[in-house]
Amino acid sequence: MAQSVMYLLISTTLFSLINVGVKWIDHLPASEIVVFRGSLSLLICYLLIKKKGIPLLGKNRKILFLRGFFGTLALFSLFICLQKIPLAVATTLINLSPILTVVISQIFLKEKAHPIQWGFLLLSFLGVYLARGGVEPVPMEWIVLGFFAALFAGAAYTCVRQLRLSEDPLVVIMYFPLVTIPMISPVMVYEWVTPKNWDWAVLVGIGLLTQVAQYFMTLAYQREKAAKIMVFNYAGLLWAVLWGWLFFHESLEPVQILGITIVLSCLLGNYFVSRKA
């Protein structure tokens, strides 16, 4: 288990650095970053699938498409939030997805949720409200967008769970950029800003780090049950607070720290309840 935890912590750290990269080049439209990231991911996945000799388009194409569709909406919304609001607040919002996944699974997969999980969901809303801040509150439109990013991510995770028995993980990963590129490219063309100098290095770094992070995440979940190690994903919240302070001079108000703590407590509570179910 120790090795799986190490792999997952590496993955979480890399994903947090990807978020830093997105925020660092906030003069480029989020659509541009999403498409560039997707293009690199699609190329790498295609080469790996060809090498592995598995069917390129998978079997359950409807659910695969929905996984890509919801994943695209989640990623695009998250990248916009990362560029507009403090790193820790944006990361807190996207981390609501495990709790929202419980709700989505109950509605569409008919999986029973423990009553206390609904309590965690409601309490997490209070945490999000407090995380806005009091002196200079984060505009509500970005909070709402971040909530929808988590909701779409929850829907994407639900699709992935549906696909776990029928599809190779590489095919599931590939459908993400396969949907993202045609879906977001028109927006990118409309908003296009030509990257300059180090922008290109950051864009390539985001694309490559994404693949490495997904690789370590896959290693972690292949070697240990998700229920035992998923809690270590929330280390990303701690990284977000640190990177926000270190790279962007973001300082959180006491009320924001309280809000983030409430959300983290709800996430941990949901994790332990789900693990016992």
Coordinates of C-alpha atoms in Angstrom, one line a residue:
M1 CA 0.0 0.0 0.0
A2 CA 2.9 2.4 0.8
Q3 CA 4.0 2.3 -2.9
S4 CA 0.5 3.0 -4.1
V5 CA 0.2 6.0 -1.8
M6 CA 3.6 7.3 -3.1
Y7 CA 2.4 7.0 -6.7
L8 CA -0.9 8.8 -5.9
L9 CA 0.9 11.6 -4.0
I10 CA 3.2 12.0 -7.0
S11 CA 0.2 12.2 -9.3
T12 CA -1.6 14.7 -7.0
T13 CA 1.5 16.9 -6.9
L14 CA 1.9 16.9 -10.7
F15 CA -1.8 17.8 -11.2
S16 CA -1.4 20.7 -8.7
L17 CA 1.6 21.9 -10.8
I18 CA -0.5 21.7 -13.9
N19 CA -3.0 24.0 -12.3
V20 CA -0.2 26.4 -11.5
G21 CA 0.8 26.4 -15.2
V22 CA -2.7 27.1 -16.3
K23 CA -2.9 30.1 -13.9
W24 CA 0.6 31.2 -14.8
I25 CA -0.4 31.8 -18.5
D26 CA -3.7 33.4 -17.7
H27 CA -3.2 35.8 -20.5
L28 CA -4.0 32.9 -22.9
P29 CA -7.6 31.9 -23.2
A30 CA -8.6 28.7 -21.3
S31 CA -9.9 27.3 -24.5
E32 CA -6.4 27.5 -26.1
I33 CA -4.8 25.6 -23.1
V34 CA -7.5 23.0 -23.1
V35 CA -7.1 22.2 -26.9
F36 CA -3.3 22.2 -26.7
R37 CA -3.4 19.9 -23.7
G38 CA -5.9 17.7 -25.5
S39 CA -3.8 17.5 -28.7
L40 CA -0.7 16.2 -26.9
S41 CA -2.8 13.8 -24.9
L42 CA -4.6 12.4 -28.0
L43 CA -1.3 11.9 -29.9
I44 CA 0.3 10.0 -26.9
C45 CA -2.8 7.9 -26.3
Y46 CA -3.1 7.0 -30.0
L47 CA 0.5 5.8 -30.2
L48 CA 0.2 3.8 -27.0
I49 CA -3.1 2.2 -28.2
K50 CA -1.6 1.3 -31.5
K51 CA 1.4 -0.2 -29.8
K52 CA -0.9 -2.2 -27.5
G53 CA -2.9 -3.4 -30.4
I54 CA -6.4 -2.8 -28.9
P55 CA -9.5 -1.5 -30.7
L56 CA -9.1 2.2 -31.2
L57 CA -12.7 3.4 -30.7
G58 CA -13.8 1.0 -27.9
K59 CA -17.1 -0.9 -27.5
N60 CA -19.5 1.2 -25.5
R61 CA -19.1 4.3 -27.6
K62 CA -22.1 6.2 -26.2
I63 CA -20.8 6.1 -22.7
L64 CA -17.3 6.8 -23.9
F65 CA -18.6 9.9 -25.7
L66 CA -20.4 11.0 -22.6
R67 CA -17.3 10.6 -20.5
G68 CA -15.4 12.8 -23.0
F69 CA -18.3 15.3 -23.1
F70 CA -18.7 15.8 -19.4
G71 CA -14.9 15.7 -18.9
T72 CA -14.5 18.4 -21.4
L73 CA -17.0 20.7 -19.7
A74 CA -15.4 20.0 -16.4
L75 CA -11.9 20.8 -17.6
F76 CA -12.9 23.9 -19.5
S77 CA -14.8 25.3 -16.5
L78 CA -12.0 24.4 -14.1
F79 CA -9.3 26.1 -16.3
I80 CA -11.4 29.3 -16.5
C81 CA -11.8 29.3 -12.7
L82 CA -8.1 28.7 -12.2
Q83 CA -7.4 31.9 -14.2
K84 CA -10.0 34.0 -12.4
I85 CA -10.0 33.1 -8.7
P86 CA -7.5 32.1 -6.0
L87 CA -5.9 28.7 -6.6
A88 CA -7.0 27.2 -3.3
V89 CA -10.6 28.2 -3.9
A90 CA -10.7 26.8 -7.4
T91 CA -9.2 23.5 -6.2
T92 CA -11.7 23.4 -3.3
L93 CA -14.6 23.7 -5.8
I94 CA -13.4 20.9 -8.1
N95 CA -12.8 18.6 -5.2
L96 CA -16.5 18.6 -4.5
S97 CA -16.8 16.1 -7.3
P98 CA -16.6 12.9 -5.1
I99 CA -19.6 14.1 -3.0
L100 CA -21.5 15.0 -6.2
T101 CA -20.6 11.7 -7.7
V102 CA -22.6 10.0 -4.9
V103 CA -25.7 12.0 -5.8
I104 CA -25.3 11.3 -9.6
S105 CA -24.7 7.6 -8.9
Q106 CA -27.9 7.4 -6.8
I107 CA -29.9 9.1 -9.6
F108 CA -28.5 7.3 -12.6
L109 CA -27.0 4.0 -11.3
K110 CA -29.6 3.5 -8.5
E111 CA -26.8 3.2 -6.0
K112 CA -27.9 3.9 -2.4
A113 CA -26.3 6.8 -0.6
H114 CA -26.0 6.9 3.2
P115 CA -28.3 9.7 4.6
I116 CA -25.3 11.3 6.2
Q117 CA -23.7 11.8 2.8
W118 CA -26.5 14.1 1.9
G119 CA -25.7 16.0 5.1
F120 CA -22.0 16.3 4.0
L121 CA -23.2 17.6 0.6
L122 CA -25.3 20.4 2.2
L123 CA -22.6 21.3 4.7
S124 CA -20.0 21.5 1.9
F125 CA -22.2 24.2 0.3
L126 CA -21.8 26.3 3.5
G127 CA -18.0 25.7 3.2
V128 CA -18.0 26.9 -0.4
Y129 CA -19.9 30.0 0.6
L130 CA -17.4 30.8 3.3
A131 CA -14.5 30.1 1.0
R132 CA -15.7 33.1 -1.1
G133 CA -14.2 35.4 1.5
G134 CA -15.7 38.4 3.3
V135 CA -13.5 41.4 2.6
E136 CA -13.0 40.9 -1.1
P137 CA -15.4 38.0 -1.9
V138 CA -14.9 35.9 -5.0
P139 CA -17.6 36.8 -7.5
M140 CA -20.5 34.4 -7.3
E141 CA -20.4 33.6 -11.1
W142 CA -17.0 32.0 -10.7
I143 CA -18.2 30.0 -7.6
V144 CA -21.2 28.7 -9.7
L145 CA -18.9 27.9 -12.6
G146 CA -16.6 26.0 -10.3
F147 CA -19.5 24.1 -8.8
F148 CA -20.6 23.1 -12.3
A149 CA -17.0 22.0 -13.0
A150 CA -17.2 19.6 -10.1
L151 CA -20.7 18.5 -11.2
F152 CA -19.5 17.7 -14.7
A153 CA -16.4 15.9 -13.2
G154 CA -18.7 13.8 -11.1
A155 CA -20.7 12.9 -14.2
A156 CA -17.5 12.0 -16.0
Y157 CA -16.3 9.8 -13.1
T158 CA -19.7 8.0 -13.1
C159 CA -19.2 7.2 -16.8
V160 CA -15.7 5.9 -16.1
R161 CA -17.2 3.6 -13.5
Q162 CA -19.7 2.3 -16.0
L163 CA -16.8 1.6 -18.5
R164 CA -14.4 -0.1 -16.1
L165 CA -15.4 -3.6 -17.1
S166 CA -15.7 -3.1 -20.9
E167 CA -13.0 -0.7 -21.9
D168 CA -9.2 -0.5 -21.8
P169 CA -8.1 2.5 -19.6
L170 CA -6.2 4.0 -22.6
V171 CA -9.3 4.1 -24.7
V172 CA -11.2 5.8 -21.9
I173 CA -8.4 8.4 -21.5
M174 CA -8.2 8.9 -25.3
Y175 CA -12.0 9.7 -25.6
F176 CA -11.4 12.8 -23.4
P177 CA -9.3 14.7 -26.0
L178 CA -11.1 13.0 -28.9
V179 CA -14.2 14.9 -27.8
T180 CA -12.4 18.0 -26.4
I181 CA -10.6 19.0 -29.5
P182 CA -13.6 19.4 -31.9
M183 CA -15.8 20.7 -29.1
I184 CA -13.6 23.5 -27.9
S185 CA -11.6 24.3 -31.1
P186 CA -14.3 26.8 -32.4
V187 CA -14.0 28.7 -29.1
M188 CA -10.2 28.6 -29.3
V189 CA -10.2 30.0 -32.9
Y190 CA -12.5 32.9 -31.8
E191 CA -10.5 33.7 -28.7
W192 CA -7.0 33.0 -30.2
V193 CA -4.0 34.7 -28.7
T194 CA -0.6 33.7 -30.1
P195 CA 1.6 32.3 -27.3
K196 CA 5.0 34.0 -26.8
N197 CA 8.4 32.8 -25.6
W198 CA 7.9 30.7 -22.5
D199 CA 4.2 30.3 -23.1
W200 CA 5.1 27.4 -25.4
A201 CA 7.2 25.7 -22.8
V202 CA 4.4 26.0 -20.2
L203 CA 1.8 24.6 -22.7
V204 CA 4.0 21.6 -23.6
G205 CA 4.7 21.2 -19.9
I206 CA 1.0 21.1 -19.1
G207 CA 0.4 18.4 -21.8
L208 CA 3.4 16.2 -20.8
L209 CA 2.7 16.5 -17.0
T210 CA -0.9 15.5 -17.6
Q211 CA 0.3 12.2 -19.2
V212 CA 2.8 11.5 -16.4
A213 CA 0.3 12.4 -13.7
Q214 CA -2.3 10.0 -15.3
Y215 CA 0.3 7.3 -15.5
F216 CA 1.2 7.5 -11.8
M217 CA -2.5 7.7 -10.9
T218 CA -3.1 4.5 -12.9
L219 CA -0.2 2.7 -11.2
A220 CA -1.6 3.7 -7.8
Y221 CA -5.1 2.4 -8.5
Q222 CA -3.8 -0.8 -10.2
R223 CA -1.8 -1.7 -7.1
E224 CA -4.4 -0.9 -4.5
K225 CA -8.2 -0.6 -4.1
A226 CA -9.4 3.0 -4.7
A227 CA -11.3 3.0 -1.4
K228 CA -8.1 2.6 0.5
I229 CA -6.0 5.3 -1.0
M230 CA -8.4 7.9 -2.6
V231 CA -8.2 10.1 0.5
F232 CA -4.6 11.0 -0.5
N233 CA -6.0 12.9 -3.5
Y234 CA -7.0 15.6 -1.1
A235 CA -3.4 16.5 -0.6
G236 CA -4.0 18.6 -3.7
L237 CA -5.9 21.2 -1.5
L238 CA -2.8 21.6 0.6
W239 CA -0.6 22.0 -2.5
A240 CA -3.0 24.6 -3.8
V241 CA -2.7 26.7 -0.7
L242 CA 1.1 26.5 -0.8
W243 CA 1.4 27.2 -4.6
G244 CA -1.1 30.1 -4.4
W245 CA 1.0 31.8 -1.7
L246 CA 4.4 31.0 -3.2
F247 CA 3.8 31.8 -6.9
F248 CA 0.8 34.2 -6.9
H249 CA 1.1 35.9 -3.5
E250 CA -2.4 34.7 -2.6
S251 CA -3.3 35.0 1.1
L252 CA -6.5 33.5 2.4
E253 CA -8.8 35.3 4.9
P254 CA -9.6 33.4 8.1
V255 CA -13.2 32.8 6.9
Q256 CA -11.8 31.3 3.7
I257 CA -9.6 28.9 5.6
L258 CA -12.6 28.0 7.7
G259 CA -14.7 27.3 4.5
I260 CA -12.0 25.2 2.9
T261 CA -11.6 23.3 6.2
I262 CA -15.3 22.6 6.3
V263 CA -15.3 21.3 2.7
L264 CA -12.2 19.1 3.4
S265 CA -13.9 17.7 6.5
C266 CA -17.0 16.9 4.4
L267 CA -14.9 15.2 1.7
L268 CA -13.1 13.1 4.4
G269 CA -16.4 12.2 6.0
N270 CA -17.9 11.2 2.6
Y271 CA -14.7 9.1 1.9
F272 CA -14.9 7.1 5.2
V273 CA -18.7 6.5 4.9
S274 CA -18.3 5.3 1.2
R275 CA -15.4 3.1 2.3
K276 CA -17.7 1.3 4.9
A277 CA -20.6 1.0 2.4

